PDB file of C-alpha atoms in Angstrom:
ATOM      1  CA  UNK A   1       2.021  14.635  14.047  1.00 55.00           C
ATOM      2  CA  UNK A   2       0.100  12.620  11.822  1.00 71.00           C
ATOM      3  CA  UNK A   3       1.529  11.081   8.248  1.00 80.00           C
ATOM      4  CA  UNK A   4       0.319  12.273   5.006  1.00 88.00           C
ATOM      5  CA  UNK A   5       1.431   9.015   3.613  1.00 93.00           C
ATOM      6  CA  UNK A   6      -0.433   5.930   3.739  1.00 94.00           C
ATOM      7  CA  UNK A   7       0.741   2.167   1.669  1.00 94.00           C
ATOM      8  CA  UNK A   8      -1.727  -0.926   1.028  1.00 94.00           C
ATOM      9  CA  UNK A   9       0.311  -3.956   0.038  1.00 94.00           C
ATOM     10  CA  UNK A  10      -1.642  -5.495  -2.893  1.00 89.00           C
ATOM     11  CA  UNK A  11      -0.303  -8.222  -5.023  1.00 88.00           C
ATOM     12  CA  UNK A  12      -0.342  -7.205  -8.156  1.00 87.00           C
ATOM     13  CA  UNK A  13       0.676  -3.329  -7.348  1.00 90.00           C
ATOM     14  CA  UNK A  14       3.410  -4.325  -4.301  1.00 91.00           C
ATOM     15  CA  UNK A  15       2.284  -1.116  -2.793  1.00 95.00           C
ATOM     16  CA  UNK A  16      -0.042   1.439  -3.520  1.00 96.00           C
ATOM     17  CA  UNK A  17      -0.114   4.745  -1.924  1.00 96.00           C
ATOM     18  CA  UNK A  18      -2.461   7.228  -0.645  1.00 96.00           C
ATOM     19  CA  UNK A  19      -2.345  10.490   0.603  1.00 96.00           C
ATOM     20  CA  UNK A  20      -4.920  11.565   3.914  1.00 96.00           C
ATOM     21  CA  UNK A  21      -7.871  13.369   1.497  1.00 97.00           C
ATOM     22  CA  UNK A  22      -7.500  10.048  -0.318  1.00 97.00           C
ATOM     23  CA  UNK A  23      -7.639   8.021   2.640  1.00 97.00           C
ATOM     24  CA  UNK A  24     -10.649  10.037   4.128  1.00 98.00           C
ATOM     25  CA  UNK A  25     -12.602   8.541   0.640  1.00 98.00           C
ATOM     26  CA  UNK A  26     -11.023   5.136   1.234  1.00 98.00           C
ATOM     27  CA  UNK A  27     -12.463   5.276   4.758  1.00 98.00           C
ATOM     28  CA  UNK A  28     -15.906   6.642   3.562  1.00 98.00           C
ATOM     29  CA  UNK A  29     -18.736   3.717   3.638  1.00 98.00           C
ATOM     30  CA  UNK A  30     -19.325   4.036  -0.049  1.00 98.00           C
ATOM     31  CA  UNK A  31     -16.143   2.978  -0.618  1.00 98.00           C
ATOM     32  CA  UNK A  32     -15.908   0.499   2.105  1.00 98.00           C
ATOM     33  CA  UNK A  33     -18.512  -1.665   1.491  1.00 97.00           C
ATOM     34  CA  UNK A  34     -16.577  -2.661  -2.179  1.00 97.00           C
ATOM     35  CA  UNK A  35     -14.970  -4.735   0.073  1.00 96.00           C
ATOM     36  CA  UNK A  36     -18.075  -7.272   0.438  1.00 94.00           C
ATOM     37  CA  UNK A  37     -18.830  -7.386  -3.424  1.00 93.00           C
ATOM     38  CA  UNK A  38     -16.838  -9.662  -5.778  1.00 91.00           C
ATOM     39  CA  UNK A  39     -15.811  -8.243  -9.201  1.00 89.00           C
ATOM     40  CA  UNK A  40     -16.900 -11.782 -10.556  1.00 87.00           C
ATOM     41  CA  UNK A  41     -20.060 -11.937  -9.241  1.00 86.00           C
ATOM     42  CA  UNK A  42     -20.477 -15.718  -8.650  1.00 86.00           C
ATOM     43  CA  UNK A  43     -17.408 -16.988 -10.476  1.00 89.00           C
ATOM     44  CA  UNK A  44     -15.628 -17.799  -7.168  1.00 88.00           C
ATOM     45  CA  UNK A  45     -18.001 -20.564  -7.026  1.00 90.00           C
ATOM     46  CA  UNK A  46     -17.169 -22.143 -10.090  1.00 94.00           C
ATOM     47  CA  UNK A  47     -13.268 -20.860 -10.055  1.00 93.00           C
ATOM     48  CA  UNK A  48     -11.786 -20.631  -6.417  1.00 92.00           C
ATOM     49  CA  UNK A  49      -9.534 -18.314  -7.390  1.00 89.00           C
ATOM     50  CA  UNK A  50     -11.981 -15.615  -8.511  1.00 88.00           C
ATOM     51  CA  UNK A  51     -12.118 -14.259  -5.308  1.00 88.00           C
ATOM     52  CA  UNK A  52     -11.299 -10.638  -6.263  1.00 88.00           C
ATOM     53  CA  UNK A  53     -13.562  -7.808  -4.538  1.00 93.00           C
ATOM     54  CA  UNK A  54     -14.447  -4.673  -5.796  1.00 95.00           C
ATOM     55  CA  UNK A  55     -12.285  -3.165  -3.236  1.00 96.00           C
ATOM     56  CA  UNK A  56      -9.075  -3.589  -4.201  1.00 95.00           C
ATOM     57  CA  UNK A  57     -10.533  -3.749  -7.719  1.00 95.00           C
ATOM     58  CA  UNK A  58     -10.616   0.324  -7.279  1.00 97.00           C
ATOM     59  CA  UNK A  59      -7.711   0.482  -5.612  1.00 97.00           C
ATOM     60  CA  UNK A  60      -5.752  -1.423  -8.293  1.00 96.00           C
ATOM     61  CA  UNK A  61      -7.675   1.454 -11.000  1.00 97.00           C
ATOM     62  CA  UNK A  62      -6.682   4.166  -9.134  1.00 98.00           C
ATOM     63  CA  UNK A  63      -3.168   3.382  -9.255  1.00 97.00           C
ATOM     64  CA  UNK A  64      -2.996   2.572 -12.709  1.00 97.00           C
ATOM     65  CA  UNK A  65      -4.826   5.705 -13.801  1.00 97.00           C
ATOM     66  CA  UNK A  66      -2.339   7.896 -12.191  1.00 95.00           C
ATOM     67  CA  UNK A  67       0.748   5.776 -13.913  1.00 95.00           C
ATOM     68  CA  UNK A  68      -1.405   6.304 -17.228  1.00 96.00           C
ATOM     69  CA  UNK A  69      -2.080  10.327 -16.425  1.00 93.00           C
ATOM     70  CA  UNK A  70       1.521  10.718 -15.841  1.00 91.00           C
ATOM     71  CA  UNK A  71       3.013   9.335 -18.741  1.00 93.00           C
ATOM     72  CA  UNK A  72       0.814  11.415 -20.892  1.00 90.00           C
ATOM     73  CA  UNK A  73       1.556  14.536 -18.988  1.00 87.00           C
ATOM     74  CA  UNK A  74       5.272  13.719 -19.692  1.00 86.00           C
ATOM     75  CA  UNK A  75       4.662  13.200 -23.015  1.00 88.00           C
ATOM     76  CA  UNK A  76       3.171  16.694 -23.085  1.00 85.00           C
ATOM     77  CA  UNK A  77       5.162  20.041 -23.609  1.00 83.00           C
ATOM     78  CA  UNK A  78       5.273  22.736 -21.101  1.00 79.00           C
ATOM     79  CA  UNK A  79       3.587  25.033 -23.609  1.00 80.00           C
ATOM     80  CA  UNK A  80       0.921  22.652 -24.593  1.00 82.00           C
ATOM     81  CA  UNK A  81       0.403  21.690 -21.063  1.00 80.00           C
ATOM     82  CA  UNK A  82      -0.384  25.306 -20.479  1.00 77.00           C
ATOM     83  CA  UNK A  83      -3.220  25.857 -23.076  1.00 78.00           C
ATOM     84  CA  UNK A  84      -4.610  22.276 -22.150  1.00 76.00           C
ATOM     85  CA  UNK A  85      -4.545  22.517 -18.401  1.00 75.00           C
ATOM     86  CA  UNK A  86      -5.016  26.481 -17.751  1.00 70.00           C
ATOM     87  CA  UNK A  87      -3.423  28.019 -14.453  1.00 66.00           C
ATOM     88  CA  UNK A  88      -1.218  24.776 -13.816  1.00 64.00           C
ATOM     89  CA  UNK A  89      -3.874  22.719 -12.050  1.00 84.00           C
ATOM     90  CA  UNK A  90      -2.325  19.558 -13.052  1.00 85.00           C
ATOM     91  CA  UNK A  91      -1.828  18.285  -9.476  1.00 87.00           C
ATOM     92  CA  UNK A  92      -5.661  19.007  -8.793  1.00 91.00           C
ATOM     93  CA  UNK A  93      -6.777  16.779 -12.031  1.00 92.00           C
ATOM     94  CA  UNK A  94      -4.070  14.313 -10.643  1.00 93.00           C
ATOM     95  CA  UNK A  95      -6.415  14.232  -7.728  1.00 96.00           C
ATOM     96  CA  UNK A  96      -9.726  14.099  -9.060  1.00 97.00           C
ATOM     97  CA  UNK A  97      -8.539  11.164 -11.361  1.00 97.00           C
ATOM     98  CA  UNK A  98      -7.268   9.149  -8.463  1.00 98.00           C
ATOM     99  CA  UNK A  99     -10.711   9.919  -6.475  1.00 98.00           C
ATOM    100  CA  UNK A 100     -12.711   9.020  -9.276  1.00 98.00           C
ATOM    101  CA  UNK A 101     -10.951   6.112 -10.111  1.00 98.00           C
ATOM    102  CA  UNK A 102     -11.223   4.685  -6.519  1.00 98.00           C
ATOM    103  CA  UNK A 103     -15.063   5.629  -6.831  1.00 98.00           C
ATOM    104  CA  UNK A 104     -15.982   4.262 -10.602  1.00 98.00           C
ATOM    105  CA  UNK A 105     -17.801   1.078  -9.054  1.00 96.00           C
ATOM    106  CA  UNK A 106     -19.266   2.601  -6.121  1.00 97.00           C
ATOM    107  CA  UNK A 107     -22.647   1.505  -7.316  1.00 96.00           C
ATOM    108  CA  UNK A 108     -22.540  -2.188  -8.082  1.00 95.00           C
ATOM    109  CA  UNK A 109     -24.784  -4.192  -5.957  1.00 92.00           C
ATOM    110  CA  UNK A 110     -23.622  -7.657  -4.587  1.00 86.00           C
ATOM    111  CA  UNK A 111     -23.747  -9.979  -7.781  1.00 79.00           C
ATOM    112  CA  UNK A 112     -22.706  -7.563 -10.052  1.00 75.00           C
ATOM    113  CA  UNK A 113     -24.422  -7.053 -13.225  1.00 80.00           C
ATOM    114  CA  UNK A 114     -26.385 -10.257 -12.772  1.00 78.00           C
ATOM    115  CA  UNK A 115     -28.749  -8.689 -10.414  1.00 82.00           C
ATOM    116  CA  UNK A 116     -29.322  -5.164 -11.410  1.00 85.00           C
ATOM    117  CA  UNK A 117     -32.501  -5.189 -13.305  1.00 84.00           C
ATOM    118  CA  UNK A 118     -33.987  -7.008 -10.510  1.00 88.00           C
ATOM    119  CA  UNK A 119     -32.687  -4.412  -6.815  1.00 90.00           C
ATOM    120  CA  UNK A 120     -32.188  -1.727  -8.736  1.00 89.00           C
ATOM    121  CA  UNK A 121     -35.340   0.586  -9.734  1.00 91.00           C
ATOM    122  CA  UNK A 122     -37.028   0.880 -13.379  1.00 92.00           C
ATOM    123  CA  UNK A 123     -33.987   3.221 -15.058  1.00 92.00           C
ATOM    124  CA  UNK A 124     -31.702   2.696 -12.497  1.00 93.00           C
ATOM    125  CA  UNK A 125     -27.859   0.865 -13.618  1.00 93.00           C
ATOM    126  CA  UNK A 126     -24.868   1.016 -11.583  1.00 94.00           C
ATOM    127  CA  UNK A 127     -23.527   3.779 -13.252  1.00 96.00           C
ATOM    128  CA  UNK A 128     -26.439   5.943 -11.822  1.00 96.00           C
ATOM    129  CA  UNK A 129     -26.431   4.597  -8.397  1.00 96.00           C
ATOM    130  CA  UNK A 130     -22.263   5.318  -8.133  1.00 97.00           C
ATOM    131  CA  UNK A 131     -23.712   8.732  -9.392  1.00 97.00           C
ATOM    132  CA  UNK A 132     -25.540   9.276  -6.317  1.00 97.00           C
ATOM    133  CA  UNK A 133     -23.278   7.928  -3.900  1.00 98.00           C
ATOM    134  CA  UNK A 134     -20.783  10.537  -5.311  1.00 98.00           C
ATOM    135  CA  UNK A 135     -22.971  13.245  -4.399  1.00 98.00           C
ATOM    136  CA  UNK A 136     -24.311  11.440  -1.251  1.00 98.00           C
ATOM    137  CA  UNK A 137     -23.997  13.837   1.581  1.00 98.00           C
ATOM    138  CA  UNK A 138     -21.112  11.715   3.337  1.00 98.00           C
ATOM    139  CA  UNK A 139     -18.951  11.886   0.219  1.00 98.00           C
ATOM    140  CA  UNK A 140     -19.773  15.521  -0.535  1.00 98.00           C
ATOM    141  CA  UNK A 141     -18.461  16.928   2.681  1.00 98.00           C
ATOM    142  CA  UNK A 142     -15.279  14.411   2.432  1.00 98.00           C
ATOM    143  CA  UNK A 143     -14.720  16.463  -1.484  1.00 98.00           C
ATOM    144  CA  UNK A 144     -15.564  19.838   0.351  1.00 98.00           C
ATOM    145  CA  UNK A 145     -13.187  19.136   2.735  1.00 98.00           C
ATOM    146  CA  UNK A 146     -10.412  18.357   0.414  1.00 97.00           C
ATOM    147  CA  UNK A 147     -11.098  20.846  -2.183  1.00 96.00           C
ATOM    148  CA  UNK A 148     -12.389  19.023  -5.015  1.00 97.00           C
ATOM    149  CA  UNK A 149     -15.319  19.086  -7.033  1.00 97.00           C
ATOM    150  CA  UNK A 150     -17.878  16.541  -7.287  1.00 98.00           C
ATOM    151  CA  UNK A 151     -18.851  17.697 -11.170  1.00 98.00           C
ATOM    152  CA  UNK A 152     -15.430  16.890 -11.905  1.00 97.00           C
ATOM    153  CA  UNK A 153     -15.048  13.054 -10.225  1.00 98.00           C
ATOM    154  CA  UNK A 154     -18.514  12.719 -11.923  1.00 98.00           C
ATOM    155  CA  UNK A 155     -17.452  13.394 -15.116  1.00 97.00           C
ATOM    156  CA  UNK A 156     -13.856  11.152 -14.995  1.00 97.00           C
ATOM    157  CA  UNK A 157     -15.790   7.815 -12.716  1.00 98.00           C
ATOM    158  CA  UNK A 158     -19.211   7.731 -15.267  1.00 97.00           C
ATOM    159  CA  UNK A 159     -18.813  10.330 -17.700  1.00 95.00           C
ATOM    160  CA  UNK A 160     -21.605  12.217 -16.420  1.00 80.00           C
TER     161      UNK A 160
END
């Protein structure tokens, strides 16, 4: 029997949890290869402690998106809820926030910001790289198989 319930210990969170269609995009190479970018760019160079990757960057927005979605869905009466949020899908926007959250930097380049104009083509920012790897064909049968729409994570990781 496999668990449904997976924890990463991060610092700042103490533990962070994921369910398996989470985990399957955790696990995707998008996502993976966060790990090898730093959020600072070169700052760690400068500030040894400015280590922080991109990685656990996501994770970290992930979990505080869902702590943010949640206390505004408490905040929210049941017959509100119901006009804003037809048919009770409130666990499926839980999900796509969470997803899209863990995806929002999926298309920074190593360096960051510093060296987009120069790898990335005439046009081309992060934003509409991460746009692409959303609807890459490795993430789009990961949201096919867990039931979620790739219009939707589009729209809550770049606005799109």
């Amino acid at each position: 029997m496999s668990k449904d319930s997976h924890e990463i210990r991060d610092p700042l969170h103490a533990f962070i949890r994921l369910n398996s269609d989470e985990r399957k995009v955790l696990d995707s190479r998008p996502v993976q290869r966060l790990r090898h970018i730093h959020q600072l760019a070169l700052s760690y160079l400068i500030y040894p402690g400015a280590t922080h990757r991109r990685f656990e960057h996501s994770l970290g927005v992930m979990e505080l998106a869902e702590r943010v979605y949640n206390v505004v869905i408490g905040k929210i009466s049941n017959e509100v809820l119901e006009q804003l949020i037809p048919e009770r899908k409130i666990d499926y926007w839980r999900k796509v926030l969470r997803v899209a959250a863990l995806c929002h930097d999926l298309g920074h380049l190593p360096f960051s910001h510093a060296a987009e104009a120069e790898l990335l083509p005439a046009g081309w920012n992060h934003e509409r790289l991460t746009g692409e790897l959303i609807k890459s064909q490795e993430l789009m049968e990961i949201w096919e198989d867990i039931i979620l729409k790739s219009e939707d994570i589009l729209k809550l990781a770049i606005g799109a």
